[in-house]
Coordinates of C-alpha atoms and ligand atoms in Angstrom, one line a residue:
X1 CA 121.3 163.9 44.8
X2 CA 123.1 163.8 41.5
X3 CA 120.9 163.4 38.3
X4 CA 121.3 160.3 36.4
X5 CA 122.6 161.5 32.5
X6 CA 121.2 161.3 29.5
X7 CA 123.7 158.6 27.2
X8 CA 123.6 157.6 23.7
X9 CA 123.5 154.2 22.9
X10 CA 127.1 153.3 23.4
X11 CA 126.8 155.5 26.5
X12 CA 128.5 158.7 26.2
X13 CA 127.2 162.0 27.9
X14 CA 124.9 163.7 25.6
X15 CA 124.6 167.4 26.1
X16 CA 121.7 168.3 24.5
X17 CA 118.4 166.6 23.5
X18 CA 116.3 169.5 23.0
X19 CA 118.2 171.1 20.2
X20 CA 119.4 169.2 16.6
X21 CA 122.4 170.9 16.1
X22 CA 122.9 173.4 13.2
X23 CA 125.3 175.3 10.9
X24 CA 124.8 178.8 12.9
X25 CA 121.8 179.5 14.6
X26 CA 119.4 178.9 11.4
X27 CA 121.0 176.8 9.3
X28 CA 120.6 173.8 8.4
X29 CA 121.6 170.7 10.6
X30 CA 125.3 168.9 10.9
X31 CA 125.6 165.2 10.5
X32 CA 128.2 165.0 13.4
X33 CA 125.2 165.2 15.7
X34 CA 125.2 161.4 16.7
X35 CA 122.0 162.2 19.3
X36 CA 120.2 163.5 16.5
X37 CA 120.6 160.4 14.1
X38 CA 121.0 157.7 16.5
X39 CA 117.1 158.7 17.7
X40 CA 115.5 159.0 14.5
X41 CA 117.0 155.8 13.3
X42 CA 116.2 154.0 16.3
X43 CA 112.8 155.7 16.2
X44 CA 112.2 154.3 12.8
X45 CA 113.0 150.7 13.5
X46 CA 110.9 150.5 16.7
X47 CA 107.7 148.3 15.3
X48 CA 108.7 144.4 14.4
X49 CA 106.2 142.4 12.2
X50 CA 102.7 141.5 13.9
X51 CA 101.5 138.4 14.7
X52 CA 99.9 136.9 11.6
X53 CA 97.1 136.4 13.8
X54 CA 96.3 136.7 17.1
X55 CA 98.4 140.0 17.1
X56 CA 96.2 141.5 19.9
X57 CA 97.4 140.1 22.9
X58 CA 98.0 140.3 26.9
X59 CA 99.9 138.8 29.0
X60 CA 100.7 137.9 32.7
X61 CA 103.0 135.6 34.8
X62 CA 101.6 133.3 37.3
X63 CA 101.9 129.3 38.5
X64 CA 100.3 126.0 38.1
X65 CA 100.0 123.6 41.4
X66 CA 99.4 120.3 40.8
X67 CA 96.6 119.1 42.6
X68 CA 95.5 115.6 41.6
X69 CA 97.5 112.7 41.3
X70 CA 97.8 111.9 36.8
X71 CA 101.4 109.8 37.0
X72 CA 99.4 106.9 35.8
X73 CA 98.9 109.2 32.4
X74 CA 102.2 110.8 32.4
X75 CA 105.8 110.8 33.8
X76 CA 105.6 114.7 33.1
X77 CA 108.0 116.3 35.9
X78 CA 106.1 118.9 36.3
X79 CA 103.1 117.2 36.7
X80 CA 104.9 114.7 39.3
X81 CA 103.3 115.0 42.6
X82 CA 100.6 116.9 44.0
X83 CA 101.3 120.6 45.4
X84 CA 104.6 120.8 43.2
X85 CA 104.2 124.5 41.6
X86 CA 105.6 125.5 38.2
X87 CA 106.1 129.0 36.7
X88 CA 103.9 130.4 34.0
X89 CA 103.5 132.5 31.4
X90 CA 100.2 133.3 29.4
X91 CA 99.4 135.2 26.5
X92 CA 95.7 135.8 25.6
X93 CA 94.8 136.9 22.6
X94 CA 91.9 137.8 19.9
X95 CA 92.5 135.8 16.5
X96 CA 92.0 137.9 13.3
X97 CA 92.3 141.9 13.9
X98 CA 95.7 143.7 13.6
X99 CA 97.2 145.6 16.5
X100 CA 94.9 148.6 16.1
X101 CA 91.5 146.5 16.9
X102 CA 89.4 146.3 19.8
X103 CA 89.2 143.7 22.3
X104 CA 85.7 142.8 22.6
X105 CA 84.9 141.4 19.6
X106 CA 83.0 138.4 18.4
X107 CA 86.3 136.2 17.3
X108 CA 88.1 133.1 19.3
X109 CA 90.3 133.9 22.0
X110 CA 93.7 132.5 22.0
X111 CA 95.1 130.9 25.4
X112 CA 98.4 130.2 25.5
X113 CA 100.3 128.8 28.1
X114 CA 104.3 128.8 28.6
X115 CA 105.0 126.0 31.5
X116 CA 109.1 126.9 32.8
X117 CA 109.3 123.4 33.7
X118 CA 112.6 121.4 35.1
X119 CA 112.5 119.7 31.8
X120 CA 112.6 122.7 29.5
X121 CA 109.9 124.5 28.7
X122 CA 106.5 123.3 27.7
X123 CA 103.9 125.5 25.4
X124 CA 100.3 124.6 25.0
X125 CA 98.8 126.8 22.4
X126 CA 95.2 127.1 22.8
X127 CA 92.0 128.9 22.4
X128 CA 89.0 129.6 24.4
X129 CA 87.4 127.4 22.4
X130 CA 87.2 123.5 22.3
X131 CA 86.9 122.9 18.4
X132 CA 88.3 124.7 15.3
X133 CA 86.7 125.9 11.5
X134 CA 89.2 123.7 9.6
X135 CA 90.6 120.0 9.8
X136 CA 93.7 120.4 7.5
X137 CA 96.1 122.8 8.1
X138 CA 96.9 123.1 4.6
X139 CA 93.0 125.4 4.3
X140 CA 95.2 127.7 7.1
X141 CA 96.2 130.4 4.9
X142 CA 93.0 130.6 2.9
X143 CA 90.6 130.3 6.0
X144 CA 92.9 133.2 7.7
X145 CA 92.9 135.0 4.5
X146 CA 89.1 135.2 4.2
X147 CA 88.7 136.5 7.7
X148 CA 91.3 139.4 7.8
X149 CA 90.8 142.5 6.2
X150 CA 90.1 142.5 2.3
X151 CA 92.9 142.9 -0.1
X152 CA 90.9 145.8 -1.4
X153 CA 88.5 147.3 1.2
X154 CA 91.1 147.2 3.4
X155 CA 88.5 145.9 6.2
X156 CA 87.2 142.9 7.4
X157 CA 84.3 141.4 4.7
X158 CA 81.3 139.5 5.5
X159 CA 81.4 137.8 1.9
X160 CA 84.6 136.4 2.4
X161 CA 83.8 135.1 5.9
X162 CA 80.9 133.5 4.8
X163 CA 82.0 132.3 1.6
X164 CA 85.0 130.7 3.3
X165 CA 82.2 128.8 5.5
X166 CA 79.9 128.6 3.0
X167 CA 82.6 125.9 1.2
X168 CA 84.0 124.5 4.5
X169 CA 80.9 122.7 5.9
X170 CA 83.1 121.1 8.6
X171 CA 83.6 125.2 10.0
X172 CA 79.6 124.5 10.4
X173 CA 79.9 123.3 14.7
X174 CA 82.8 126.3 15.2
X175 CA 81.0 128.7 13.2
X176 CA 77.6 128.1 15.7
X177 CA 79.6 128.4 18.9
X178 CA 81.5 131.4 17.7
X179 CA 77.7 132.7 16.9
X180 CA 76.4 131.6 20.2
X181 CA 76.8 133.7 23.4
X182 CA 80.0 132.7 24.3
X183 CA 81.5 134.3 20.6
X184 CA 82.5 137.5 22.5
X185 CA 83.7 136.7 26.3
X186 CA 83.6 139.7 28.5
X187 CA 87.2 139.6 29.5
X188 CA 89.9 136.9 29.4
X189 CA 89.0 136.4 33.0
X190 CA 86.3 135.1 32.1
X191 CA 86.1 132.3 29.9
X192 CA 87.8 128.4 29.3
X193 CA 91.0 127.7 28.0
X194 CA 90.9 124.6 25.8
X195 CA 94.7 122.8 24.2
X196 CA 91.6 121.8 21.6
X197 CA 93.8 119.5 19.7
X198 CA 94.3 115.6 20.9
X199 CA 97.5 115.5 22.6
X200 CA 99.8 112.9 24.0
X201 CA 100.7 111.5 27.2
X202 CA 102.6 108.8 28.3
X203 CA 103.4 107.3 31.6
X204 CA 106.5 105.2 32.7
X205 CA 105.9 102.3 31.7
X206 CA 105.6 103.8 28.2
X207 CA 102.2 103.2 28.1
X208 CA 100.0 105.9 25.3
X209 CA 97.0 108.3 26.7
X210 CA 95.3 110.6 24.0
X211 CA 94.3 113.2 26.5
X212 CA 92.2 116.6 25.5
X213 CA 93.2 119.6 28.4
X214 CA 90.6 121.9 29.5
X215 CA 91.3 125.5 31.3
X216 CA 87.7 125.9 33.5
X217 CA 87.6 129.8 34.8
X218 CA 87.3 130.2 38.7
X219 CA 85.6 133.9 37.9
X220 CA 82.8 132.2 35.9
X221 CA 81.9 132.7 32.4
X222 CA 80.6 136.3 31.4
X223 CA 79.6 136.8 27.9
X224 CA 79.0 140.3 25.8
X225 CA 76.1 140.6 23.6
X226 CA 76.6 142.2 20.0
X227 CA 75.1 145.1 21.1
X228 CA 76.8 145.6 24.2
X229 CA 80.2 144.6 22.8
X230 CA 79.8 147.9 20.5
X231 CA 79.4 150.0 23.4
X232 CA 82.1 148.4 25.2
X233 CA 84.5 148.6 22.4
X234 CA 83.6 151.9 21.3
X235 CA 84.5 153.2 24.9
X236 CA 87.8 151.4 25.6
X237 CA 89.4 149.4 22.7
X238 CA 91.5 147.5 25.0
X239 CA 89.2 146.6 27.9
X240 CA 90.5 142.9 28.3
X241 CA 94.0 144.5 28.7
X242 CA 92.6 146.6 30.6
X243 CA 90.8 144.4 32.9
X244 CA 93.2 141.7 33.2
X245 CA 95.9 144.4 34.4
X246 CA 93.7 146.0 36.8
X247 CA 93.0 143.0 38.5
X248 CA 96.3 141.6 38.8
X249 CA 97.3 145.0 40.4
X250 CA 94.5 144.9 42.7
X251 CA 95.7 141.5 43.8
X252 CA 92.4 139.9 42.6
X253 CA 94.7 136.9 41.1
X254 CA 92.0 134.9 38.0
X255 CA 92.5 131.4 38.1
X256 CA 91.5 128.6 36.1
X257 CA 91.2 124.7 37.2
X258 CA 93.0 122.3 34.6
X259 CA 91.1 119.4 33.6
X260 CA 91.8 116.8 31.1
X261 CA 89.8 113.8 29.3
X262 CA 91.7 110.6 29.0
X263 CA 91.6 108.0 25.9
X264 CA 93.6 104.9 26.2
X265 CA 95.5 105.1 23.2
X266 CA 93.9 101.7 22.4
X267 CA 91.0 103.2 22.0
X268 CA 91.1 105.6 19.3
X269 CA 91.0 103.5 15.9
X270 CA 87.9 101.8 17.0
X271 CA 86.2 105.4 18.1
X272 CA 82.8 106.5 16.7
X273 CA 84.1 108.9 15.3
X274 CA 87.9 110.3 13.8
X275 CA 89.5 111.3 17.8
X276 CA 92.2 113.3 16.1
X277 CA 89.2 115.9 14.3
X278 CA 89.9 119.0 15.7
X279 CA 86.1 120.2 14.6
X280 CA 85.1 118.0 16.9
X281 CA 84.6 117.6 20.9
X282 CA 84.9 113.9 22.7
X283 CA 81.4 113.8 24.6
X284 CA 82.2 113.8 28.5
X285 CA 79.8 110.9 29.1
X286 CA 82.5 109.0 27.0
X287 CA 85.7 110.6 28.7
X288 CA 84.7 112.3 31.7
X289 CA 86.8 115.6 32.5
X290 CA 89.3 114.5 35.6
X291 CA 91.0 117.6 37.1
X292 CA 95.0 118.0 37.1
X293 CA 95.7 121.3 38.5
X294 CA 95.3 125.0 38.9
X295 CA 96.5 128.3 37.1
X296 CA 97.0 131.0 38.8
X297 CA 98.3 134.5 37.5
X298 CA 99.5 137.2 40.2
X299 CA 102.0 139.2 38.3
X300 CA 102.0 141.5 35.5
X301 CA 104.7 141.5 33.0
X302 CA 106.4 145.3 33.2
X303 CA 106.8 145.7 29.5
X304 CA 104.8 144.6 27.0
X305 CA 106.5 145.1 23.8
X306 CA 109.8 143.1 26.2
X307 CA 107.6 140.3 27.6
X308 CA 104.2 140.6 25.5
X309 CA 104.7 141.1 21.9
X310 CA 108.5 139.1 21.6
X311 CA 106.4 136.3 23.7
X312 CA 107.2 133.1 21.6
X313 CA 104.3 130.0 21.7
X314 CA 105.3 127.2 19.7
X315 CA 103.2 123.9 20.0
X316 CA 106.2 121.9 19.5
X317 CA 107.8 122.8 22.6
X318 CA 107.0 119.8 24.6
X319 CA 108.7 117.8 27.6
X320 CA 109.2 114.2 28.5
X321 CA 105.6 112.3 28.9
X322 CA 103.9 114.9 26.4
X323 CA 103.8 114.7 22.6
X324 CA 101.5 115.1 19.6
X325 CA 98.8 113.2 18.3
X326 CA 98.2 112.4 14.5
X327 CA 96.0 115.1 14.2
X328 CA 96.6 117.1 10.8
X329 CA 96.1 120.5 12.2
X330 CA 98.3 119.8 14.8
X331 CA 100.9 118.7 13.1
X332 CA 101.2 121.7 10.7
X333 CA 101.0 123.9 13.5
X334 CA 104.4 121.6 14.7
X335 CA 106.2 123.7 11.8
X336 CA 104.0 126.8 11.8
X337 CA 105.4 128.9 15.0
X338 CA 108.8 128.6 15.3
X339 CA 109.5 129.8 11.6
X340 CA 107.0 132.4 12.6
X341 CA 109.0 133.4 15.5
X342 CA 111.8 133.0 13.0
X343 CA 110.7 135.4 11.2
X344 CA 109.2 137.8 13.2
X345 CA 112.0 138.1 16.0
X346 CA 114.4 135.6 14.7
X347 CA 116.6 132.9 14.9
X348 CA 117.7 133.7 18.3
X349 CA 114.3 134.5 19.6
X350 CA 114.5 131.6 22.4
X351 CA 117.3 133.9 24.2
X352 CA 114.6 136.5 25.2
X353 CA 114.1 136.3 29.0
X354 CA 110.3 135.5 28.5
X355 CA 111.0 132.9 26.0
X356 CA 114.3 131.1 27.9
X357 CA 113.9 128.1 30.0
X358 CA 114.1 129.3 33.4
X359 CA 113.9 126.2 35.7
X360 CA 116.8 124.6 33.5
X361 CA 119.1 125.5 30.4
X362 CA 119.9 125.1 27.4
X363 CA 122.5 123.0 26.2
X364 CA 123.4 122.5 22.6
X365 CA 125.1 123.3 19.6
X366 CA 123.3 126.1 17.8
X367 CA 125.5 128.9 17.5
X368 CA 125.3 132.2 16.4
X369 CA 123.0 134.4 14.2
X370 CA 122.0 137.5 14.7
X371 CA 121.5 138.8 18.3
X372 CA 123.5 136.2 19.9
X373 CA 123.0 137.8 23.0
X374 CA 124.4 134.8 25.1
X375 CA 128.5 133.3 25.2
X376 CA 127.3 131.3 22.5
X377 CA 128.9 128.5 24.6
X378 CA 132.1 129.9 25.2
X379 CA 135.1 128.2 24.2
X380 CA 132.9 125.1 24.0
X381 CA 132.9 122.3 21.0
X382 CA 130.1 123.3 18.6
X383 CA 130.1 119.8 17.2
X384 CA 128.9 116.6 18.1
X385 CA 129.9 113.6 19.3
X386 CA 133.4 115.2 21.1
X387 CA 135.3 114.1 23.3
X388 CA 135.1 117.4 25.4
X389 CA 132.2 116.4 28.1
X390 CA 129.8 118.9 26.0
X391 CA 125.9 117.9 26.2
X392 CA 124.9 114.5 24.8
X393 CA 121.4 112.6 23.8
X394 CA 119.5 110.8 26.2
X395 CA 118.5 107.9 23.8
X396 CA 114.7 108.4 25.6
X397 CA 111.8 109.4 22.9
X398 CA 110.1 112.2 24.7
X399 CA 106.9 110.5 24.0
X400 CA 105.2 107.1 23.1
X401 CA 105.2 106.3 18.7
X402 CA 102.2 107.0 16.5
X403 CA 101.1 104.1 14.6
X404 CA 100.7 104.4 11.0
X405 CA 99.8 102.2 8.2
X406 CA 98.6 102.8 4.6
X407 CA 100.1 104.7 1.6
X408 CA 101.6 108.6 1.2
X409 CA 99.0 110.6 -0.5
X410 CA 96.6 114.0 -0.1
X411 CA 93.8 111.4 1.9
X412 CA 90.9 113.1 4.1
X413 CA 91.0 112.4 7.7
X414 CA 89.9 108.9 8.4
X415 CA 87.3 107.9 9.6
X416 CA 84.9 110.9 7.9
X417 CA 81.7 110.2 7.0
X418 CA 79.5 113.8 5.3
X419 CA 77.0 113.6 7.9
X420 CA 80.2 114.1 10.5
X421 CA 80.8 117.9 9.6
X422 CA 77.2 118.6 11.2
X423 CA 76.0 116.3 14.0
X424 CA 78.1 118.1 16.8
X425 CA 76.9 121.3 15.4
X426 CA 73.0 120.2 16.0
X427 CA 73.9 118.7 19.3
X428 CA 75.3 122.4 20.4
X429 CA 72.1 123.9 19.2
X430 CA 69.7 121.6 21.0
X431 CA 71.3 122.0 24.0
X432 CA 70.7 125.3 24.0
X433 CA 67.8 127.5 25.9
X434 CA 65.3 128.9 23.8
X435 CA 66.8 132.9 24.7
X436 CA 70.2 131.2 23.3
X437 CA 69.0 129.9 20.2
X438 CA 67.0 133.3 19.0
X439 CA 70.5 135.3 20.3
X440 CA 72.4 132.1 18.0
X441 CA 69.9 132.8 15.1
X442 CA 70.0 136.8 15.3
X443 CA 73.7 136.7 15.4
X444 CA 74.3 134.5 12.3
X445 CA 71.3 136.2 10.1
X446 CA 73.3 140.2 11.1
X447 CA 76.4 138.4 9.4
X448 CA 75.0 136.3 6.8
X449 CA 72.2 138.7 5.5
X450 CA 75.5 141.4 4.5
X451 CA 76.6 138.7 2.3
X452 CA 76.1 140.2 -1.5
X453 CA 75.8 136.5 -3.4
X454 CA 72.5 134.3 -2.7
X455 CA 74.7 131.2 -3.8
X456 CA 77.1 132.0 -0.7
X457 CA 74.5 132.4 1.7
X458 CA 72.5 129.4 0.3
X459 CA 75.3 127.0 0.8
X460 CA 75.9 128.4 4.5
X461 CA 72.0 128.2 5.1
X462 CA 72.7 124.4 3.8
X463 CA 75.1 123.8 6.9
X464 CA 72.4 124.8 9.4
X465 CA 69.8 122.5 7.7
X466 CA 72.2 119.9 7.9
X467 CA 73.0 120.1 11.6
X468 CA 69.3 120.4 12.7
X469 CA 65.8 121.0 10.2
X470 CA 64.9 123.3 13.2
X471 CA 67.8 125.8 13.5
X472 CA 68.3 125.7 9.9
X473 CA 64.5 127.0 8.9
X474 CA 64.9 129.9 11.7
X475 CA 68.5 131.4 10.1
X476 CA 66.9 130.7 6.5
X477 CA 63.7 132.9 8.3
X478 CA 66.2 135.6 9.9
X479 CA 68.3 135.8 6.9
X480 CA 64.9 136.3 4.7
X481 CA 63.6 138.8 6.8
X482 CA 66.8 141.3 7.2
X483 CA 67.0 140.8 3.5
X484 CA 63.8 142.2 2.6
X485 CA 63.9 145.1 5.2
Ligands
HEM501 C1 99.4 132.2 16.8 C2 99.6 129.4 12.8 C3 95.8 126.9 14.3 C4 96.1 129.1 18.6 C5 99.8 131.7 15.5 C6 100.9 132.2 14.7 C7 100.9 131.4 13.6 C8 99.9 130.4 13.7 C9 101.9 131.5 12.5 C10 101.8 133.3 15.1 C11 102.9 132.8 15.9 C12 103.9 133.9 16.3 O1 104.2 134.8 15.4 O2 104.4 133.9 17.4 C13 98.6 128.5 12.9 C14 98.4 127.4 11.9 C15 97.3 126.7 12.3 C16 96.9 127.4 13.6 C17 99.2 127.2 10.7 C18 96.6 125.6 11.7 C19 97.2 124.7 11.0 C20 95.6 127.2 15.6 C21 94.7 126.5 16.5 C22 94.8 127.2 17.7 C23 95.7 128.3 17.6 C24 93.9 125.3 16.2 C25 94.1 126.9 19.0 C26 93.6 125.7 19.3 C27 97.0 130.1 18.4 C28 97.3 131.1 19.5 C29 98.3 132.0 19.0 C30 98.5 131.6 17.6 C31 96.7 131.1 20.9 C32 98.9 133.2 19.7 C33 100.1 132.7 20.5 C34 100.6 133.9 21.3 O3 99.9 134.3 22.2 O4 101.7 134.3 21.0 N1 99.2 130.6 14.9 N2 97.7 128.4 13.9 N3 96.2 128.3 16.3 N4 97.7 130.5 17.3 FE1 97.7 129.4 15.6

């Protein structure tokens, strides 16, 4: 059988890639050695910016079936009749380390989920966790900033975390699940997926649904402590990559059962509380979960820098019958991705096979930029209106209109009362056992008693007063008692 050659990048023979090639045997080297430069300069451009966060990540291809009838909610395709299966992809992710950390860490989980529906594709950009630290996307950068590593240290600094919390009291009901025992999940396996945010749905007869989604494991939830995160971490940095490759190659497929909780859009402006608050769960009892569907992944990607790392998530790719709800954080997230992706792999980052519709195409106008890697539409009109049968509006909004009243202006979120940022927060901590509070307690007095300033930890210790007298006095306790150690 005849070897396959060795080619440079514009495919010529190379005849050797052992040996630089020199000016006599010892001399030095000859810049007419195009296999020489071509591979160190390709060499050198090889990494792409990171992920501002969530740059730890893994991925895997899959389906979702339909198996519950929601048409009354939404005139989705994909989510048209019952047993209809569309392609997936789904990135996982940890939140605030850089490429080089570990996996199992105490920090949210991303969950994201690329839908190749008939309609175009449809991204819901989620986390394995059902509220967030922050109701304003403009604290983003400055909450982010205080969780990543130090300007100075170079590493990751308790005072900053904290003192970010310490003057974000709605952070106070994320901040004590992150704490709790579900803060480091033992593999992406197993844990939820939650959209988080409120969404949109609307049905045919244009009728308005908020609707929160919920991703409910099939492997059951498993849970590292601190202790045995360290060991787990220290032994294999990327165990959930690790684990969720394995199993996919063994054929033992995770799944997860969809779920969603259903508002009439009627509803919201006379709810107890702001439905749009993304610190904020809507009790079940009030908008019991109804299931939708089920996630399955079966196939690994086969290459992760291809498929993984130039993965695009944008929570503005929706599809007819889903849309956004007014919520703040939402809606700066709306702008936040695609520049990212912008920037990170560019303008014509929705060309990359993992990021291009696959059920349908696209059909537009844009043109060119750099790594225009399709015919850019051929000989095509890149104008519109023209008279040249190229692809015209549908005159159908995608989704149902937000109502808005009032003036412009920097306003917090309606509906906010102070006593809001905490309430949820004690609720989570009286549901819990007594093991889970002392494990809730323990893990927030390690952080909180690192903290250099008393004023800092004061004002966190204030949070846990607020949200219940009980769990407040056991941190303030915990906190006291590693201090004077
Ligand atoms: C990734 C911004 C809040 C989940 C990202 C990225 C940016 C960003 C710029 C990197 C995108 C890329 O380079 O591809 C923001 C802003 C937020 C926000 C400005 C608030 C205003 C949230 C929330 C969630 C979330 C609330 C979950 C509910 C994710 C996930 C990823 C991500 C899962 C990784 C997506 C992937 O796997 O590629 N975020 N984010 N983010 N964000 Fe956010």
């Amino acid at each position: 059988m005849s070897k396959r050659v060795l080619t440079t990048e514009s495919g010529a023979p190379v005849a050797d890639n052992q040996n630089s090639a020199s000016a006599g045997v010892g001399g030095p080297l000859l810049i007419q050695d195009q296999q020489l430069l071509e591979k160190l300069a390709r060499f050198n451009r090889e990494r792409i910016p990171e992920r501002v966060v969530h740059a730890r990540g893994s991925g895997a291809y899959g389906y979702f079936e339909v198996t519950d009838d929601v048409t009354g909610y939404t005139h989705a395709d994909f989510l048209k009749s019952t047993g209809k299966r569309t392609e997936v992809f789904v990135r996982f992710s940890t939140v605030a380390d850089s490429l080089g950390g570990a996996d199992a860490v105490r920090d949210p989980r991303g969950f994201a989920v690329k839908f190749y529906t008939e309609e175009g594709n449809y991204d819901l950009v989620g986390n394995n966790t059902p509220v967030f630290f922050i109701k304003d996307p403009i604290k983003f950068p400055d909450f982010i900033h205080s969780q990543k590593r130090d300007p100075f240290t170079g590493k990751q600094e308790p005072d900053n975390v904290w003192d970010f919390w310490g003057h974000s009291p709605e952070a106070t009901h994320q901040v004590t699940w992150l704490m709790g025992d579900r803060g480091i999940p033992a593999s992406y396996r197993h844990m939820n997926g939650y959209g988080s945010h409120t969404y949109q749905w609307t049905n045919e007869q244009g009728e308005a649904f908020f609707v929160k989604y919920h991703f409910k494991t099939n492997q059951g939830i498993r849970c590292l402590s601190t202790e045995q995160a360290q060991e787990v971490a220290g032994k294999d940095a990327n165990s959930h990559q690790t684990d969720l490759l394995q199993a996919i190659e063994r054929g033992v497929n995770p799944s997860w059962t969809l779920y969603v909780q259903i508002m009439p859009a009627a509803e919201a402006a006379d709810y107890r509380f702001n439905p749009f608050d993304l610190t904020k769960v809507w009790p079940h009892k009030d908008y019991p979960l109804r299931r939708v569907g089920r996630l399955v992944l079966d196939r690994n990607p086969d290459n992760v820098f291809a498929e993984v790392e130039q993965a695009a998530f944008s929570p503005n790719n929706f599809v007819p019958g889903i849309g956004p709800s007014p919520d703040k954080m939402l809606q700066g997230r709306l702008f936040a991705y695609a520049d990212a992706q912008r920037y990170r792999l560019g303008v014509n980052h929705t060309l990359l096979p993992v990021n291009a519709p696959r059920a349908t195409a696209a059909d537009n106008y844009g043109r060119d930029g750099f790594m225009a890697l399709n015919g850019q539409g051929r000989h095509a009109k890149n104008y519109e209106p023209n008279s040249y049968d190229g692809p015209v509006e549908t005159g159908r909004p995608l989704s149902a209109p937000l109502a808005v009243n009032g003036h412009t202006g920097t306003h917090e979120a309606p509906q906010h009362t102070k006593d809001d940022d905490f309430f949820q927060a004690g609720e989570l901590y009286r549901l819990m056992s007594e093991d889970e509070k002392s494990r809730l307690v323990a893990n927030i007095a390690g952080g909180l008693s690192q903290v250099s300033r008393d004023d800092v930890i004061e004002r966190n210790l204030a949070h846990f007063h607020a949200a219940d007298p009980e769990y407040g006095k056991r941190v303030e306790e915990a906190v006291r008692a590693l201090r004077e150690d």
